[in-house]
Every structure is written in structure tokens, then in C-alpha cells.
Coordinates of C-alpha atoms and ligand atoms in Angstrom, one line a residue:
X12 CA -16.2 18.4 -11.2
X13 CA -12.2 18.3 -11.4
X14 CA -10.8 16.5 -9.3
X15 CA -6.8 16.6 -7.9
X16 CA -5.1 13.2 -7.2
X17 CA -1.5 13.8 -5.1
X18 CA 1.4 11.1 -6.1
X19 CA 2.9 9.5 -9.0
X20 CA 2.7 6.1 -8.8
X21 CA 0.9 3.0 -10.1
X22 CA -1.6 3.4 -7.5
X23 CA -2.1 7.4 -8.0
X24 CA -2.3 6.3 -11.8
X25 CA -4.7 3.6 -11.5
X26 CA -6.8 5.9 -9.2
X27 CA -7.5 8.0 -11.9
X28 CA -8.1 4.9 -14.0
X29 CA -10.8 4.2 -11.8
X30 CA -12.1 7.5 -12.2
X31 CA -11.7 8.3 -15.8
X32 CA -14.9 6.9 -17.0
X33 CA -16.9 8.5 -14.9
X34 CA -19.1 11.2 -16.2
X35 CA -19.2 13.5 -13.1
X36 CA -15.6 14.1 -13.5
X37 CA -14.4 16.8 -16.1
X38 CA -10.6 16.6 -15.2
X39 CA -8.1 14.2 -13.4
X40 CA -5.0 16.0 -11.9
X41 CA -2.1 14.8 -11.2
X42 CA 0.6 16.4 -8.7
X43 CA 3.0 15.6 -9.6
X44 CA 2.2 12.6 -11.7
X45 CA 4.4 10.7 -14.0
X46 CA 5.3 10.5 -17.7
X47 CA 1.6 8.3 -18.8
X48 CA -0.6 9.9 -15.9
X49 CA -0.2 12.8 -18.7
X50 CA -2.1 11.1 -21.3
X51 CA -5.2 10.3 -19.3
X52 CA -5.3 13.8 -16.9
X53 CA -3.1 17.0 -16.3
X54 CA 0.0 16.7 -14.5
X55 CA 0.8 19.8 -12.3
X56 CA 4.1 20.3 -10.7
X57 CA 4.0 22.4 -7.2
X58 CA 5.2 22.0 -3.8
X59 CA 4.0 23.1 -0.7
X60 CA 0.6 22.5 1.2
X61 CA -0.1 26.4 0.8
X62 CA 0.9 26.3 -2.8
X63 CA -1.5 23.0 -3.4
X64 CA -4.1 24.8 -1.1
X65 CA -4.5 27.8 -3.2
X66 CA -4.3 25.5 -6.5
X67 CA -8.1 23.7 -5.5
X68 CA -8.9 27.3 -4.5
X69 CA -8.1 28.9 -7.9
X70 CA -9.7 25.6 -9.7
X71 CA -12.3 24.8 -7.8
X72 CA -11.3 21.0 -7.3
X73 CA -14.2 19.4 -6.1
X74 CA -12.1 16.2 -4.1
X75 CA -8.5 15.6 -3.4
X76 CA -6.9 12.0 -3.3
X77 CA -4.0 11.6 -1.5
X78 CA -1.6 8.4 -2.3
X79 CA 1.4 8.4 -0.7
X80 CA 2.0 8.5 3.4
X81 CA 4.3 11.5 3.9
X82 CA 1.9 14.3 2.4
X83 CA -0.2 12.6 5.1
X84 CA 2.6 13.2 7.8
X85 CA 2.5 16.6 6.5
X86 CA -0.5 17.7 7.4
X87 CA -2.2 18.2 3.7
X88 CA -5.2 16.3 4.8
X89 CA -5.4 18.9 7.8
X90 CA -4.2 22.2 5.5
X91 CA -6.9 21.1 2.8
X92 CA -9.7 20.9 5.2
X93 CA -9.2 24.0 7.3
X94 CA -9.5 25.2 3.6
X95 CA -13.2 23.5 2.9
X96 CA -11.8 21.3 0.0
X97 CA -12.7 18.0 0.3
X98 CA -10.7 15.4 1.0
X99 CA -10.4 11.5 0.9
X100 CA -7.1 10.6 3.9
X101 CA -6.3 10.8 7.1
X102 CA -5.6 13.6 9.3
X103 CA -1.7 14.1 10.5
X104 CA -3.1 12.9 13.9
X105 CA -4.5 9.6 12.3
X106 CA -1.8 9.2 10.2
X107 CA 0.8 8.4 13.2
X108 CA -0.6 4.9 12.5
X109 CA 2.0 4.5 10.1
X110 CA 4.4 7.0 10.9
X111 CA 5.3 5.9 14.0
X112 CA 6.2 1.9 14.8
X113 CA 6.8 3.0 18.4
X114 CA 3.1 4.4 18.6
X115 CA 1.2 1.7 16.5
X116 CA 3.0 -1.1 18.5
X117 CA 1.4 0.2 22.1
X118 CA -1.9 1.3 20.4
X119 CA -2.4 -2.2 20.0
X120 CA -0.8 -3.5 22.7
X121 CA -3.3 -1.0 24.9
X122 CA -6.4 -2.0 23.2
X123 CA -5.5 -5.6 23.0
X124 CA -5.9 -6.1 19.3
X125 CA -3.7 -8.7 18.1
X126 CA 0.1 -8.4 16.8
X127 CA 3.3 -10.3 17.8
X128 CA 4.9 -9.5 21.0
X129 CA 7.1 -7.1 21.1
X130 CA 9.7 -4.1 23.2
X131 CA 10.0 -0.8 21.5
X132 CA 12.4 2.4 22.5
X133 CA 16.2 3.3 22.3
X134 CA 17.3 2.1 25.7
X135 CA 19.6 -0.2 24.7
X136 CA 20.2 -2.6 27.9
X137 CA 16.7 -3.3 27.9
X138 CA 16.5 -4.1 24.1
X139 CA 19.5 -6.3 24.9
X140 CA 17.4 -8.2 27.6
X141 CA 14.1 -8.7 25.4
X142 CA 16.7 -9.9 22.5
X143 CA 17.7 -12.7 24.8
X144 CA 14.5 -13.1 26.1
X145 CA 12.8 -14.2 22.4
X146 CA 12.6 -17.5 21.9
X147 CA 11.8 -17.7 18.3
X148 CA 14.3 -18.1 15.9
X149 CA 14.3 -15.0 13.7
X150 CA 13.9 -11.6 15.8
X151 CA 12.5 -8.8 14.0
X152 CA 14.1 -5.1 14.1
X153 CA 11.9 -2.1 12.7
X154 CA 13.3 1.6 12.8
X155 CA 10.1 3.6 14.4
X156 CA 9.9 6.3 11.9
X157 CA 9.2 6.3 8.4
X158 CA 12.0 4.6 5.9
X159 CA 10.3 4.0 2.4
X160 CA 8.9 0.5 3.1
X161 CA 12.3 -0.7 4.4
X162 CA 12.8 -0.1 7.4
X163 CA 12.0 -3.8 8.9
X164 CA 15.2 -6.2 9.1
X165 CA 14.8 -9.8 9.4
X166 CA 17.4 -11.6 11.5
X167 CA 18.6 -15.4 11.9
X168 CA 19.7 -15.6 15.4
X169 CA 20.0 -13.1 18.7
X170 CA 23.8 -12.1 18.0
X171 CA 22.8 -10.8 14.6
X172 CA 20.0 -8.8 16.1
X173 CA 22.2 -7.5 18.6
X174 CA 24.8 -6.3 15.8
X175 CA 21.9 -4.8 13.9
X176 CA 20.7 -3.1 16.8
X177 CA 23.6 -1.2 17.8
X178 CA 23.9 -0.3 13.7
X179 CA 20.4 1.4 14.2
X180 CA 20.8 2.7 17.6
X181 CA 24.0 4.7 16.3
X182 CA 21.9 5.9 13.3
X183 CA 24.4 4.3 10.9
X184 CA 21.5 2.1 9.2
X185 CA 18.7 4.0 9.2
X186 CA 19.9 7.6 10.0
X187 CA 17.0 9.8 12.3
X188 CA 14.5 7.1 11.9
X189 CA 15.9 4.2 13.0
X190 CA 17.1 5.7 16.1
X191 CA 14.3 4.4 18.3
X192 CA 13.5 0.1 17.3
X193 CA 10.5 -2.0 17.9
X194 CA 11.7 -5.7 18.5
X195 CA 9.4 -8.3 17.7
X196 CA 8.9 -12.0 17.7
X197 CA 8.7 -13.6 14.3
X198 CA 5.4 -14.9 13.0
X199 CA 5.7 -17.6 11.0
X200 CA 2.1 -17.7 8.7
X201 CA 0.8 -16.2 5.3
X202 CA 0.7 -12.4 4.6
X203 CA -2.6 -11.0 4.0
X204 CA -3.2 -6.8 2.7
X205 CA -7.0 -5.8 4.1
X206 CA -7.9 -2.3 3.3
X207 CA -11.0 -0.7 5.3
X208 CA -12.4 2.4 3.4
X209 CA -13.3 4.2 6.8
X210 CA -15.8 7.1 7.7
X211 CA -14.5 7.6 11.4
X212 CA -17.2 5.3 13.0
X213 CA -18.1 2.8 10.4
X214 CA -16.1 0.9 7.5
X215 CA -16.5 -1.4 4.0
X216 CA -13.6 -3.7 3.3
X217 CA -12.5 -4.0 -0.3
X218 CA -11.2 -7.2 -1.4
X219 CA -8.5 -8.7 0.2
X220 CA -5.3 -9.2 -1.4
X221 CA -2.1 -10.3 -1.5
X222 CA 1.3 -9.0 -2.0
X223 CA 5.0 -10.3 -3.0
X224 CA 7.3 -7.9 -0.9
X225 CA 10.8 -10.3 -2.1
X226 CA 12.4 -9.4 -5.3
X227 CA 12.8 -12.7 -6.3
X228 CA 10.9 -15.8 -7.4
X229 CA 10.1 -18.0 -4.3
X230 CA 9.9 -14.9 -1.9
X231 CA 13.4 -14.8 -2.0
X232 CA 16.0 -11.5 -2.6
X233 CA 16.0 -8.9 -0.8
X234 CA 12.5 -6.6 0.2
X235 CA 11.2 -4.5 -2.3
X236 CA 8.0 -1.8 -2.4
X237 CA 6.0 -4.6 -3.5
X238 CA 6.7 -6.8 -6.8
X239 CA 3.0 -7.6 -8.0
X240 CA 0.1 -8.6 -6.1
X241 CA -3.7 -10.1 -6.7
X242 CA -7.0 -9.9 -5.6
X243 CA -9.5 -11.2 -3.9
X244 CA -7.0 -14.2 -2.7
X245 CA -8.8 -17.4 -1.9
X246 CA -6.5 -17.7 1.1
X247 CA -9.0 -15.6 3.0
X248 CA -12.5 -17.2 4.1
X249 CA -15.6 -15.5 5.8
X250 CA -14.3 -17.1 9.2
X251 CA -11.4 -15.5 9.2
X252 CA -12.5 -12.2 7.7
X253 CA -15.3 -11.9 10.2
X254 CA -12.0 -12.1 13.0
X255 CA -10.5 -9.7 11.2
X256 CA -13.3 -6.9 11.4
X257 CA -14.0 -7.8 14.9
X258 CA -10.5 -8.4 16.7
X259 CA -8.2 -5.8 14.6
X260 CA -10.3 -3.2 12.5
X261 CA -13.5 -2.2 14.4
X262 CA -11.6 -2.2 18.0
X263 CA -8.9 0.0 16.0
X264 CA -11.3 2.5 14.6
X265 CA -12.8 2.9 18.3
X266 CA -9.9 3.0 20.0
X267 CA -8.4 5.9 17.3
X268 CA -11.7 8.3 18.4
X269 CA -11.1 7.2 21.6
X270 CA -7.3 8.9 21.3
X271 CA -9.3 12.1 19.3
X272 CA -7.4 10.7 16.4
X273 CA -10.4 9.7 14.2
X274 CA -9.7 7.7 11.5
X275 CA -11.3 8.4 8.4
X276 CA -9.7 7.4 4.5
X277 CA -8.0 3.9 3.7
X278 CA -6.8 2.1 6.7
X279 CA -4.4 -0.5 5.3
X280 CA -3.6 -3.3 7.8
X281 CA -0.7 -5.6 6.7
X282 CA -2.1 -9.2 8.5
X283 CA 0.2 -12.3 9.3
X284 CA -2.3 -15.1 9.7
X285 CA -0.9 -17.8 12.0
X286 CA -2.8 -21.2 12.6
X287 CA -6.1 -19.1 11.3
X288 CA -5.5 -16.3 13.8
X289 CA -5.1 -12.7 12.3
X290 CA -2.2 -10.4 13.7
X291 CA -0.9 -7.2 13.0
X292 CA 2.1 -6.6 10.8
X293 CA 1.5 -3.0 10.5
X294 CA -1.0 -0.6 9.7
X295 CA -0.4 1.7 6.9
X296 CA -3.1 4.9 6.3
X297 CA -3.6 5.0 2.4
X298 CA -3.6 2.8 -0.1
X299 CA -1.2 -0.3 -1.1
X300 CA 0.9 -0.2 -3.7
X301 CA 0.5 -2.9 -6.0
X302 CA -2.9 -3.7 -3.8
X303 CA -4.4 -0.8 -5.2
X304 CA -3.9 -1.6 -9.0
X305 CA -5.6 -5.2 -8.7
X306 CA -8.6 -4.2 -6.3
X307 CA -9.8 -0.9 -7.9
X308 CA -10.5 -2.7 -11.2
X309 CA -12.8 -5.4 -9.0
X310 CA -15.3 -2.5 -8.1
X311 CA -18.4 -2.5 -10.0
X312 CA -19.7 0.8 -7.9
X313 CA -18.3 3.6 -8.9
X314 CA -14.8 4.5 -6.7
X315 CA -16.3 8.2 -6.4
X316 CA -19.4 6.9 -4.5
X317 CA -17.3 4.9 -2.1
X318 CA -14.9 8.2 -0.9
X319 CA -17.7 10.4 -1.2
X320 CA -19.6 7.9 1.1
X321 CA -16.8 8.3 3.6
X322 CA -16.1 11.8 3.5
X323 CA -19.5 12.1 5.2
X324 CA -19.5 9.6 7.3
X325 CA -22.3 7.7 5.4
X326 CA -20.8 4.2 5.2
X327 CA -23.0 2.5 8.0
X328 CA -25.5 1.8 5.1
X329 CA -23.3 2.2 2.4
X330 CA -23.8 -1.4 0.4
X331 CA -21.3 -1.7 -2.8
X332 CA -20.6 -4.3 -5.2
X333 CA -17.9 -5.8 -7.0
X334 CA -17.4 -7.9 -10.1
X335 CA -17.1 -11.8 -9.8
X336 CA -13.4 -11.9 -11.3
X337 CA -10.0 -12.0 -10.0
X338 CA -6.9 -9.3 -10.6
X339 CA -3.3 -10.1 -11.1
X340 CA -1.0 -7.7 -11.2
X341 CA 2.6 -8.2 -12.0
X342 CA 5.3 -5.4 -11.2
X343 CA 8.3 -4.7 -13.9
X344 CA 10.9 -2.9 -12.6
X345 CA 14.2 -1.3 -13.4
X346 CA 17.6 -2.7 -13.5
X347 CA 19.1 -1.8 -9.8
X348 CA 15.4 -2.2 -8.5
X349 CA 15.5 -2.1 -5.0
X350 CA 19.3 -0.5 -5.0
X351 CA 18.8 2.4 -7.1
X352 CA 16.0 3.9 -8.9
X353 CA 18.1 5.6 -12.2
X354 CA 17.7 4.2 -15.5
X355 CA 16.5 6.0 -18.7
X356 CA 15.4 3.2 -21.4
X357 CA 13.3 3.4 -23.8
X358 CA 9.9 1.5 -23.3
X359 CA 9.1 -0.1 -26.2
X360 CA 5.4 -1.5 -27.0
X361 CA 4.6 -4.2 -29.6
X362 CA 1.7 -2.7 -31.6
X363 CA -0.5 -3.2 -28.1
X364 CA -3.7 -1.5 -27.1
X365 CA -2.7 -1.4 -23.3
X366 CA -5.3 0.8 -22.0
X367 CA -9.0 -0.2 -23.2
X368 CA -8.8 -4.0 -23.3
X369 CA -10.8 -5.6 -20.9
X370 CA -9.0 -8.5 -19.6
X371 CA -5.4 -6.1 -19.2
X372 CA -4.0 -3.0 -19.0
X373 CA -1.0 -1.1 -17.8
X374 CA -0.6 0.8 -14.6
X375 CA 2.3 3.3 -15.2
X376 CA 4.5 4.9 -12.4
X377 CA 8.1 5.2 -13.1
X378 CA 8.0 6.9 -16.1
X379 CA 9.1 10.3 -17.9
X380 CA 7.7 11.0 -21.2
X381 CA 10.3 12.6 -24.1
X382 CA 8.8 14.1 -27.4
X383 CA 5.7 11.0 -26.6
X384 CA 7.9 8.0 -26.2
X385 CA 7.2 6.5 -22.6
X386 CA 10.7 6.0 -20.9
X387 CA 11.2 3.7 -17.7
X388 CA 12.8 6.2 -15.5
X389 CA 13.4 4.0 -12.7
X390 CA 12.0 2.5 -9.5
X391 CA 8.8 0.4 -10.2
X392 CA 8.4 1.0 -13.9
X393 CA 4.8 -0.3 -14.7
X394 CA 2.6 -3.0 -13.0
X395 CA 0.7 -5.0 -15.6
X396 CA -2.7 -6.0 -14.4
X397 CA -4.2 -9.3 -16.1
X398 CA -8.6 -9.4 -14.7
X399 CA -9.9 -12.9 -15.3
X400 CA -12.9 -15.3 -13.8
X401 CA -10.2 -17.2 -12.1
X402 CA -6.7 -16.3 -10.5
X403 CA -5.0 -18.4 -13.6
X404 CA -7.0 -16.6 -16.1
X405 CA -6.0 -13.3 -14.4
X406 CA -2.2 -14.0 -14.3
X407 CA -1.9 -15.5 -17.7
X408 CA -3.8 -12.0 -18.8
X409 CA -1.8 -10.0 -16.7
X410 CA 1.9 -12.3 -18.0
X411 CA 0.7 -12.1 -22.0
X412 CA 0.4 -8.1 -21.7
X413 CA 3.8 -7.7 -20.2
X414 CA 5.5 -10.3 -22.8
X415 CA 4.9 -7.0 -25.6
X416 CA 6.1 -4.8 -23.3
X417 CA 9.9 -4.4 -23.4
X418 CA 12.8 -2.1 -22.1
X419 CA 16.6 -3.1 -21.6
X420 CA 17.1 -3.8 -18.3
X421 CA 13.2 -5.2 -17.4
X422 CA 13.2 -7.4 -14.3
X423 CA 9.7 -9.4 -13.0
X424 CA 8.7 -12.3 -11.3
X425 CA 7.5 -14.6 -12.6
X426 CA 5.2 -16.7 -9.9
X427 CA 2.7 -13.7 -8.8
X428 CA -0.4 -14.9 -6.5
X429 CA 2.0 -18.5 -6.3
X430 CA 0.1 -19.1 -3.0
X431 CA -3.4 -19.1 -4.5
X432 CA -2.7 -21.3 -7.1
X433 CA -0.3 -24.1 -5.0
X434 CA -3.7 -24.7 -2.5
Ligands
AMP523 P1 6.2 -4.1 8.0 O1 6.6 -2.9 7.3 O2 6.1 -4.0 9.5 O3 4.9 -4.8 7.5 O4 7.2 -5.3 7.7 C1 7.6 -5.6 6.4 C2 7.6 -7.0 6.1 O5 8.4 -7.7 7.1 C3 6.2 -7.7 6.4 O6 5.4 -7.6 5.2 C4 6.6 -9.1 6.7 O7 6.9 -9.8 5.5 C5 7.9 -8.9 7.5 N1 7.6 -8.9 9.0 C6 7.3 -7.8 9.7 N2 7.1 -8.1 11.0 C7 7.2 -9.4 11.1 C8 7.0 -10.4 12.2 N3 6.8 -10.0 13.4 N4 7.1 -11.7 11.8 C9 7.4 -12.1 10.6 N5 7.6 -11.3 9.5 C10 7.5 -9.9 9.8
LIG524 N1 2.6 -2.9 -1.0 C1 2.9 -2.5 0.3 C2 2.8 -1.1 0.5 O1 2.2 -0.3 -0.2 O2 3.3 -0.6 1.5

């Protein structure tokens, strides 16, 4: 079967990582892929849900994959079914999860599933009054509609929320998107990333993870897509994943067909645990990115029979396993990284076999390839992901591959899964 995986990042790449090895599976697409996802599929170029409709028509794709969120807010999921091609995301109707703030924010404050309190609209004298009603220190602003992963503005005290405000009100900081705000009250724990593979009714939770959203060492710099991540974290018990299923993701799934906007693919819920009380950050309808690099490599069942499982609907039974290790994944990104995603450097690899070894490899996303030299085009270059029988194992795996991996202008950090390993 061929199968067509929509994206070109280190997630989309390590997808079809997952699923190269697998003997069902005559060819991995890519649309539109990058400059590595080349070497280990076909990377197709075409725009449009029509145009990608009538591409699994003429090549009979057996399953599409969707990464990223906007396709999602497109409709692809939608186009591709009324199409009978099968397909592993959300609907556009399920996918308002993440595209709208505004939306999430009542869902759960109608169902009563846990998340910091919180005003959300664009009239501003009532804004005003919740700002002066918070009695945290740091007020949280978030532009409703999507804005790349940065839409969310942390600020020190109520005067600088009310200057941010009228910036996002007016459209001058986040243009369209940040024209209607959610204010919320700052919650003051440790991040968690839990990913339920869901079948509408029923779900599986892959191994939780964590990620480092700061630039810098420390959690400090400014908010980035992500800058390396690992998995499963030791921060997370039974305890308090057992409250997680029962207070966030199973009400949410109910509630979501109860709102004829069943939820079936990866529901991504970005958890702030607060005295060993989960709430929710936000919930995000596909896969992480750098989650996905360090948890796919953990499954010992094969990734094909976990989507296929949900597609129909057959994960009430559905028992998987994973491999007793741990996954580090460290991000290496471009000069500007977040500022500016241009660069052109040549990446340059000391005499490494980064693709077969089985305590490393490379996850590549922004990359072109010129006459079959890899260049780091920008962005998030690579994520390399070090797999170990303990988290320290796993980074210093994941630290030694990147150390031979070199382009001018490289910029890490150098403390991923800090919080695991300072317990
Ligand atoms: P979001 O996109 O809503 O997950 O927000 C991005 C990041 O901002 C999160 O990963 C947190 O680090 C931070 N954040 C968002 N909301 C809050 C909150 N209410 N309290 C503390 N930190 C938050
Ligand atoms: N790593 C966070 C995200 O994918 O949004």
C-alpha cells in the first residue's frame, strides 16, 4: 500500500520513519516534504484539497497522514473522506479545538474539565475589568485564532496586560487573529504534552512527554515551536495520569460528540500540573512537534496498527506496547530561530551513519537538498533523537549525534529533559 503523509517537518519526517520498515507499505509520500524526507519516500509538490484529492485517486493511496493544524482547518480531513480515502485527523469541525482559543476556552469551561480561569472576547471594558480583577501576578493574553504557536504573551503586571491588549485589540500584534483575546490567570506548575490517539468514543495515550518551548537554556528567551523534548518523563505517575483520562480527556471526547464534533485522530492536550492537579493549557488536534520525534521511536506495535485501529473506531480493545527506554530529542535550529526562518548553510556530517543506528538518528525538517548535499534552510533545522534505558543514556545519545553534525550558524540547548534529571 502507498501511503501519503501531508507536511514537512521533523514530525511528518519521523512519521514516515516510523513507517518505513514496515512491509505493508510500498511508498511513503511526502507533500510537500523537505530536502531528507526525499531520500527515505517521494516528495510531491501540489496545492489544493482538490488537487491532493484527485492525487490518492490517481495513486490509489491507501491512508493519508496529516501533520500540521491548518490543512486541518481546511477541511482536507473532510475533502479526503467525502472522497473514500482514508484518513488518520480530525474533521474541520473537530479541529476548532485548536483553531479557536475563544471556542476551546468555553468548551471547557461548559463541561467543567479543568483549565485556569479565564474572560475571552473583544469587548474591551470588560477585558479591562477581568484584568483588574486577576489577582495573580503574571496575566496571560492569547489571540483566539491561529498564530504559528505564538500567539500566547506572558505579562508581569496588569498595566502591561492592558498595553498588550489594546496592541491586539487594534490588530497591530497579531493582525486578524488576535483581534478577539482569551485572558487567563497564570498557572504556576510543570508543563506536561499527553497525546490521546482517538477513535471518536474510545482512546490509547502514548507516552507522555515533555517539551522546552524557551529558546534558551533555563527556559529562558523568548517562545519558540518547541526546542527539543523527551519521553516518557518521570514527572508523570499513574495517579496523576489516571486524573488526566478521567477529568480532561474522556469528558472531552464525550462532550465533542455531544457538540456533533466527533473527535477522531491525535488529540494533543498541552497540561500545566499545579500541586498534582492537571489543567488545560490548550488542546491542539495533531501531533506535537518535537513530541512526535521522541514518542514514535518508543512504540514497539507497529504505528500503522495504531491509526488503522482508530480510523475504525476499534480502540476500545486495542492493547499496544512500547519499548522499556527513554527518547531525547534535542532541536538545532537556524541562526535568527524564532525571528526569521532564512538561512542557506551547508550541513555538514562527520563521516556519521545518522539513520540506522539504534541508540540515534536524525529527524530532518528545515532542509532543501542541492545536487545531494543537505542544506539547513531555516526554521527548526533537524531534531536529533538520542533512545536510551534511562533519560541520561538517551540525552547523552541524542547530544553525541549532534556534536558531528555541524552548519555555521547552529543554535541548541543544551539542558533538554532538565526537569527529569534535577528530581
Ligand atoms: P498555549 O499555546 O496556550 O499552550 O500557550 C503557550 C505556552 O504559554 C504554554 O506552553 C505555557 O508555557 C504558557 N502558558 C499558556 N497559558 C498559561 C497559563 N494560564 N499559565 C501559565 N503559563 C501559560
Ligand atoms: N511542541 C508544541 C507544538 O507542537 O505545538
Amino acid at each position: 500500500m502507498d501511503i501519503l503523509i501531508i507536511g514537512s517537518g521533523a514530525r511528518e519526517y519521523s512519521i514516515g520513519l516510523s513507517l518505513l520498515n514496515d512491509k505493508r507499505i510500498s511508498n511513503i509520500y511526502f507533500c510537500p516534504g523537505n530536502g531528507a524526507s526525499l531520500l527515505i519516500g517521494k516528495n510531491i509538490d501540489i496545492k489544493g484539497n482538490k488537487n491532493i484529492v484527485a492525487f490518492c485517486i490517481d495513486k490509489q493511496i491507501s491512508l493519508v497522514i496529516i501533520g500540521p493544524e491548518q490543512p486541518l482547518v481546511e477541511g482536507l480531513s473532510d475533502d479526503l473522506m467525502k472522497a473514500n480515502i482514508r484518513v488518520f485527523a480530525p474533521s474541520k469541525g473537530a479541529s476548532i479545538l485548536e483553531s479557536s482559543k475563544i471556542f476551546m476556552k468555553n468548551f471547557l469551561h461548559r463541561y467543567n474539565i479543568p483549565t485556569a480561569n479565564s474572560i475571552q472576547g473583544n469587548n474591551k471594558d470588560i477585558l479591562l475589568d477581568f484584568i483588574d480583577s486577576i489577582t495573580t501576578q503574571n496575566i496571560v493574553l492569547k489571540a483566539d485564532g491561529l498564530c504559528g504557536g505564538k500567539g500566547v504573551v506572558i505579562l508581569n503586571n496588569k498595566l502591561e496586560a492592558k498595553e498588550t491588549l489594546e496592541n491586539m485589540l487594534s490588530g497591530k500584534l497579531f493582525g486578524e487573529a488576535g483581534k478577539s483575546v482569551v485572558i487567563e490567570e497564570y498557572l504556576d506548575g510543570f508543563e506536561l504534552s499527553v497525546f490521546a490517539i482517538c477513535d471518536g468514543e474510545d482512546f490509547i495515550l502514548l507516552p507522555v512527554a515533555q517539551d522546552h518551548k524557551r529558546l534558551l537554556d533555563n527556559d529562558l528567551g523568548p517562545n519558540t515551536g518547541g526546542m527539543g523534548a523527551y519521553s516518557p518523563t518521570t514527572l508523570c505517575n499513574d495517579e496523576l495520569l489516571t486524573k488526566i483520562k478521567d477529568t480532561i480527556i474522556s469528558p472531552t471526547l464525550k462532550a465533542m460528540r455531544n457538540e456533533g464534533r466527533e473527535f477522531k485522530g491525535v488529540l494533543f492536550c498541552g497540561i500545566m500540573v499545579v500541586d498534582n492537579k492537571p489543567f488545560v493549557l490548550e488542546f491542539n488536534v495533531r501531533f506535537g512537534d518535537p513530541e512526535c520525534e521522541v514518542i514514535l521511536p518508543l512504540l514497539k506495535t507497529p504505528l500503522l496498527d495504531i491509526l488503522n485501529a482508530a480510523i475504525d473506531g476499534n480502540l476500545k480493545d486495542f492493547k499496544y506496547e512500547v519499548l522499556d527506554k527513554y527518547c531525547v530529542g534535542v532541536v538545532v535550529a537556524s541562526k535568527d530561530y524564532p525571528y526569521s526562518s532564512k538561512a542557506n548553510e551547508k550541513v555538514v556530517f562527520n563521516d556519521i551513519n545518522y539513520t540506522s543506528n539504534q541508540a540515534s538518528h536524525i529527524s530532518f525538517a528545515g532542509v532543501s537538498n542541492i545536487n545531494s548535499n543537505i542544506y539547513a534552510s531555516g526554521g527548526r533545522v533537524f531534531v536529533s533523537i538520542g533512545i536510551g534505558d534511562n533519560i541520561k543514556e538517551a540525552k547523552d545519545n541524542a547530544y553525541n549525534l549532534c556534536k558531528n553534525i555541524s552548519f555555521n550558524g547552529a543554535q541548541k540547548r543544551n539542558d533538554i529533559a532538565f526537569r527529569a534529571l534535577n528530581i
